[in-house]
């Protein structure tokens, strides 16, 4: 498939099966290719083989939480856009996550249509200067 015509790849990393089982099919219907990981460790492995255009990353997860996963990505030089999802929505938490390299932040519960729109907007901006 022509690289320019392929669907954008989104990696969804969340330990809540109720979220991934509903959100992954929704995002696929919205035109994205979606891979799912259940925690940060699995998410880091999926980044290597799936090569996502954007990562949707839950903050509160077992094994490796979302903020540490984000830090490891950035320390490795991986600047794939990241949207963080969390139920902890304090302004300080949001500011720290953005300072650590997140591209956007969305509090749970959220509207899936809004998430899809944010994904499209961030990928468009991130690829605007790409050849």
PDB file of C-alpha atoms in Angstrom:
ATOM      1  CA  UNK A   1       0.000   0.000   0.000  1.00  0.00           C
ATOM      2  CA  UNK A   2       1.185   3.518  -0.767  1.00  0.00           C
ATOM      3  CA  UNK A   3       2.555   4.958   2.507  1.00  0.00           C
ATOM      4  CA  UNK A   4       0.573   8.171   1.989  1.00  0.00           C
ATOM      5  CA  UNK A   5      -2.686   6.201   1.603  1.00  0.00           C
ATOM      6  CA  UNK A   6      -2.339   3.821   4.555  1.00  0.00           C
ATOM      7  CA  UNK A   7      -4.521   4.405   7.610  1.00  0.00           C
ATOM      8  CA  UNK A   8      -2.856   6.179  10.508  1.00  0.00           C
ATOM      9  CA  UNK A   9      -1.640   3.699  13.141  1.00  0.00           C
ATOM     10  CA  UNK A  10      -2.726   4.280  16.740  1.00  0.00           C
ATOM     11  CA  UNK A  11      -1.350   2.295  19.675  1.00  0.00           C
ATOM     12  CA  UNK A  12      -3.855   2.185  22.549  1.00  0.00           C
ATOM     13  CA  UNK A  13      -2.195   1.382  25.895  1.00  0.00           C
ATOM     14  CA  UNK A  14      -4.646   0.912  28.766  1.00  0.00           C
ATOM     15  CA  UNK A  15      -5.086  -1.765  31.431  1.00  0.00           C
ATOM     16  CA  UNK A  16      -8.875  -1.375  31.506  1.00  0.00           C
ATOM     17  CA  UNK A  17     -10.357  -3.998  29.206  1.00  0.00           C
ATOM     18  CA  UNK A  18     -13.694  -2.169  29.209  1.00  0.00           C
ATOM     19  CA  UNK A  19     -11.973   0.808  27.589  1.00  0.00           C
ATOM     20  CA  UNK A  20      -9.829  -1.040  25.045  1.00  0.00           C
ATOM     21  CA  UNK A  21     -12.601  -3.444  24.005  1.00  0.00           C
ATOM     22  CA  UNK A  22     -14.876  -0.502  23.124  1.00  0.00           C
ATOM     23  CA  UNK A  23     -12.376   2.153  22.074  1.00  0.00           C
ATOM     24  CA  UNK A  24     -10.249   0.045  19.699  1.00  0.00           C
ATOM     25  CA  UNK A  25     -13.225  -0.891  17.455  1.00  0.00           C
ATOM     26  CA  UNK A  26     -14.485   2.703  17.594  1.00  0.00           C
ATOM     27  CA  UNK A  27     -11.118   4.017  16.404  1.00  0.00           C
ATOM     28  CA  UNK A  28     -10.989   1.376  13.671  1.00  0.00           C
ATOM     29  CA  UNK A  29     -14.430   2.491  12.454  1.00  0.00           C
ATOM     30  CA  UNK A  30     -13.052   6.060  12.484  1.00  0.00           C
ATOM     31  CA  UNK A  31     -10.426   4.930   9.961  1.00  0.00           C
ATOM     32  CA  UNK A  32      -7.385   4.161  12.126  1.00  0.00           C
ATOM     33  CA  UNK A  33      -5.340   0.969  12.280  1.00  0.00           C
ATOM     34  CA  UNK A  34      -5.264   0.112  15.994  1.00  0.00           C
ATOM     35  CA  UNK A  35      -3.040  -2.070  18.165  1.00  0.00           C
ATOM     36  CA  UNK A  36      -3.682  -2.581  21.873  1.00  0.00           C
ATOM     37  CA  UNK A  37      -1.340  -3.083  24.821  1.00  0.00           C
ATOM     38  CA  UNK A  38      -2.409  -3.750  28.426  1.00  0.00           C
ATOM     39  CA  UNK A  39       0.428  -1.967  30.234  1.00  0.00           C
ATOM     40  CA  UNK A  40       3.438   0.259  29.672  1.00  0.00           C
ATOM     41  CA  UNK A  41       5.933  -2.596  29.280  1.00  0.00           C
ATOM     42  CA  UNK A  42       3.803  -4.222  26.595  1.00  0.00           C
ATOM     43  CA  UNK A  43       3.237  -0.801  25.048  1.00  0.00           C
ATOM     44  CA  UNK A  44       6.972  -0.177  24.670  1.00  0.00           C
ATOM     45  CA  UNK A  45       7.352  -3.545  22.922  1.00  0.00           C
ATOM     46  CA  UNK A  46       4.414  -2.786  20.591  1.00  0.00           C
ATOM     47  CA  UNK A  47       5.957   0.571  19.625  1.00  0.00           C
ATOM     48  CA  UNK A  48       8.883  -1.363  18.147  1.00  0.00           C
ATOM     49  CA  UNK A  49       6.825  -3.696  15.936  1.00  0.00           C
ATOM     50  CA  UNK A  50       3.691  -1.619  15.206  1.00  0.00           C
ATOM     51  CA  UNK A  51       5.442   1.742  14.553  1.00  0.00           C
ATOM     52  CA  UNK A  52       2.434   3.875  15.539  1.00  0.00           C
ATOM     53  CA  UNK A  53       1.770   7.368  14.254  1.00  0.00           C
ATOM     54  CA  UNK A  54       0.359   8.220  17.693  1.00  0.00           C
ATOM     55  CA  UNK A  55       0.126   6.562  21.112  1.00  0.00           C
ATOM     56  CA  UNK A  56      -2.892   6.874  23.415  1.00  0.00           C
ATOM     57  CA  UNK A  57      -1.488   6.111  26.846  1.00  0.00           C
ATOM     58  CA  UNK A  58      -3.327   5.628  30.136  1.00  0.00           C
ATOM     59  CA  UNK A  59      -1.507   7.143  33.113  1.00  0.00           C
ATOM     60  CA  UNK A  60      -2.514   4.763  35.913  1.00  0.00           C
ATOM     61  CA  UNK A  61      -1.446   1.218  34.979  1.00  0.00           C
ATOM     62  CA  UNK A  62       0.298  -1.675  36.728  1.00  0.00           C
ATOM     63  CA  UNK A  63       3.915  -2.667  36.002  1.00  0.00           C
ATOM     64  CA  UNK A  64       4.879   0.532  34.173  1.00  0.00           C
ATOM     65  CA  UNK A  65       2.606   3.564  34.436  1.00  0.00           C
ATOM     66  CA  UNK A  66       1.918   5.909  31.556  1.00  0.00           C
ATOM     67  CA  UNK A  67       4.138   8.764  32.680  1.00  0.00           C
ATOM     68  CA  UNK A  68       7.139   6.452  33.109  1.00  0.00           C
ATOM     69  CA  UNK A  69       6.362   4.871  29.726  1.00  0.00           C
ATOM     70  CA  UNK A  70       6.338   8.356  28.208  1.00  0.00           C
ATOM     71  CA  UNK A  71       9.647   9.235  29.905  1.00  0.00           C
ATOM     72  CA  UNK A  72      11.268   6.070  28.541  1.00  0.00           C
ATOM     73  CA  UNK A  73      10.051   6.790  25.030  1.00  0.00           C
ATOM     74  CA  UNK A  74      11.428  10.320  25.125  1.00  0.00           C
ATOM     75  CA  UNK A  75      14.740   9.239  26.720  1.00  0.00           C
ATOM     76  CA  UNK A  76      15.150   6.739  23.864  1.00  0.00           C
ATOM     77  CA  UNK A  77      14.671   9.562  21.347  1.00  0.00           C
ATOM     78  CA  UNK A  78      11.206   8.391  20.312  1.00  0.00           C
ATOM     79  CA  UNK A  79       9.040  11.464  19.668  1.00  0.00           C
ATOM     80  CA  UNK A  80       5.908   9.671  18.470  1.00  0.00           C
ATOM     81  CA  UNK A  81       2.994  11.915  19.531  1.00  0.00           C
ATOM     82  CA  UNK A  82       1.328  10.833  22.787  1.00  0.00           C
ATOM     83  CA  UNK A  83      -2.101  11.585  24.213  1.00  0.00           C
ATOM     84  CA  UNK A  84      -2.363  10.729  27.901  1.00  0.00           C
ATOM     85  CA  UNK A  85      -5.627   9.490  29.430  1.00  0.00           C
ATOM     86  CA  UNK A  86      -6.262   9.609  33.149  1.00  0.00           C
ATOM     87  CA  UNK A  87      -8.786   9.958  35.918  1.00  0.00           C
ATOM     88  CA  UNK A  88      -6.309  12.094  37.870  1.00  0.00           C
ATOM     89  CA  UNK A  89      -6.908  15.467  36.315  1.00  0.00           C
ATOM     90  CA  UNK A  90      -5.216  18.017  38.519  1.00  0.00           C
ATOM     91  CA  UNK A  91      -3.688  21.006  36.721  1.00  0.00           C
ATOM     92  CA  UNK A  92      -0.261  20.152  38.187  1.00  0.00           C
ATOM     93  CA  UNK A  93      -0.495  16.575  36.879  1.00  0.00           C
ATOM     94  CA  UNK A  94      -1.434  17.823  33.394  1.00  0.00           C
ATOM     95  CA  UNK A  95       1.363  20.403  33.376  1.00  0.00           C
ATOM     96  CA  UNK A  96       3.976  17.847  34.470  1.00  0.00           C
ATOM     97  CA  UNK A  97       2.866  15.375  31.792  1.00  0.00           C
ATOM     98  CA  UNK A  98       3.020  18.021  29.077  1.00  0.00           C
ATOM     99  CA  UNK A  99       6.460  19.138  30.278  1.00  0.00           C
ATOM    100  CA  UNK A 100       7.650  15.522  30.123  1.00  0.00           C
ATOM    101  CA  UNK A 101       6.728  15.274  26.443  1.00  0.00           C
ATOM    102  CA  UNK A 102       3.021  14.483  26.160  1.00  0.00           C
ATOM    103  CA  UNK A 103       1.301  16.174  23.226  1.00  0.00           C
ATOM    104  CA  UNK A 104      -2.162  16.257  24.753  1.00  0.00           C
ATOM    105  CA  UNK A 105      -4.044  15.161  27.845  1.00  0.00           C
ATOM    106  CA  UNK A 106      -7.622  13.922  28.156  1.00  0.00           C
ATOM    107  CA  UNK A 107      -9.472  13.176  31.400  1.00  0.00           C
ATOM    108  CA  UNK A 108     -11.570  10.043  31.828  1.00  0.00           C
ATOM    109  CA  UNK A 109     -14.419   9.748  31.186  1.00  0.00           C
ATOM    110  CA  UNK A 110     -14.030  11.234  27.726  1.00  0.00           C
ATOM    111  CA  UNK A 111     -16.003  11.378  24.518  1.00  0.00           C
ATOM    112  CA  UNK A 112     -14.539   8.975  21.911  1.00  0.00           C
ATOM    113  CA  UNK A 113     -15.384  11.398  19.092  1.00  0.00           C
ATOM    114  CA  UNK A 114     -13.284  14.070  20.798  1.00  0.00           C
ATOM    115  CA  UNK A 115     -10.382  11.645  21.199  1.00  0.00           C
ATOM    116  CA  UNK A 116     -10.561  10.704  17.495  1.00  0.00           C
ATOM    117  CA  UNK A 117     -10.566  14.399  16.532  1.00  0.00           C
ATOM    118  CA  UNK A 118      -7.568  15.095  18.782  1.00  0.00           C
ATOM    119  CA  UNK A 119      -5.708  12.120  17.256  1.00  0.00           C
ATOM    120  CA  UNK A 120      -6.332  13.409  13.728  1.00  0.00           C
ATOM    121  CA  UNK A 121      -5.296  16.967  14.655  1.00  0.00           C
ATOM    122  CA  UNK A 122      -2.050  15.904  16.342  1.00  0.00           C
ATOM    123  CA  UNK A 123      -1.049  13.514  13.542  1.00  0.00           C
ATOM    124  CA  UNK A 124      -1.761  16.182  10.921  1.00  0.00           C
ATOM    125  CA  UNK A 125       0.461  18.646  12.789  1.00  0.00           C
ATOM    126  CA  UNK A 126       3.214  16.098  13.406  1.00  0.00           C
ATOM    127  CA  UNK A 127       3.317  15.086   9.751  1.00  0.00           C
ATOM    128  CA  UNK A 128       2.939  18.564   8.284  1.00  0.00           C
ATOM    129  CA  UNK A 129       6.687  19.034   7.858  1.00  0.00           C
ATOM    130  CA  UNK A 130       7.416  15.408   6.937  1.00  0.00           C
ATOM    131  CA  UNK A 131       8.448  14.634   3.371  1.00  0.00           C
TER     132      UNK A 131
END
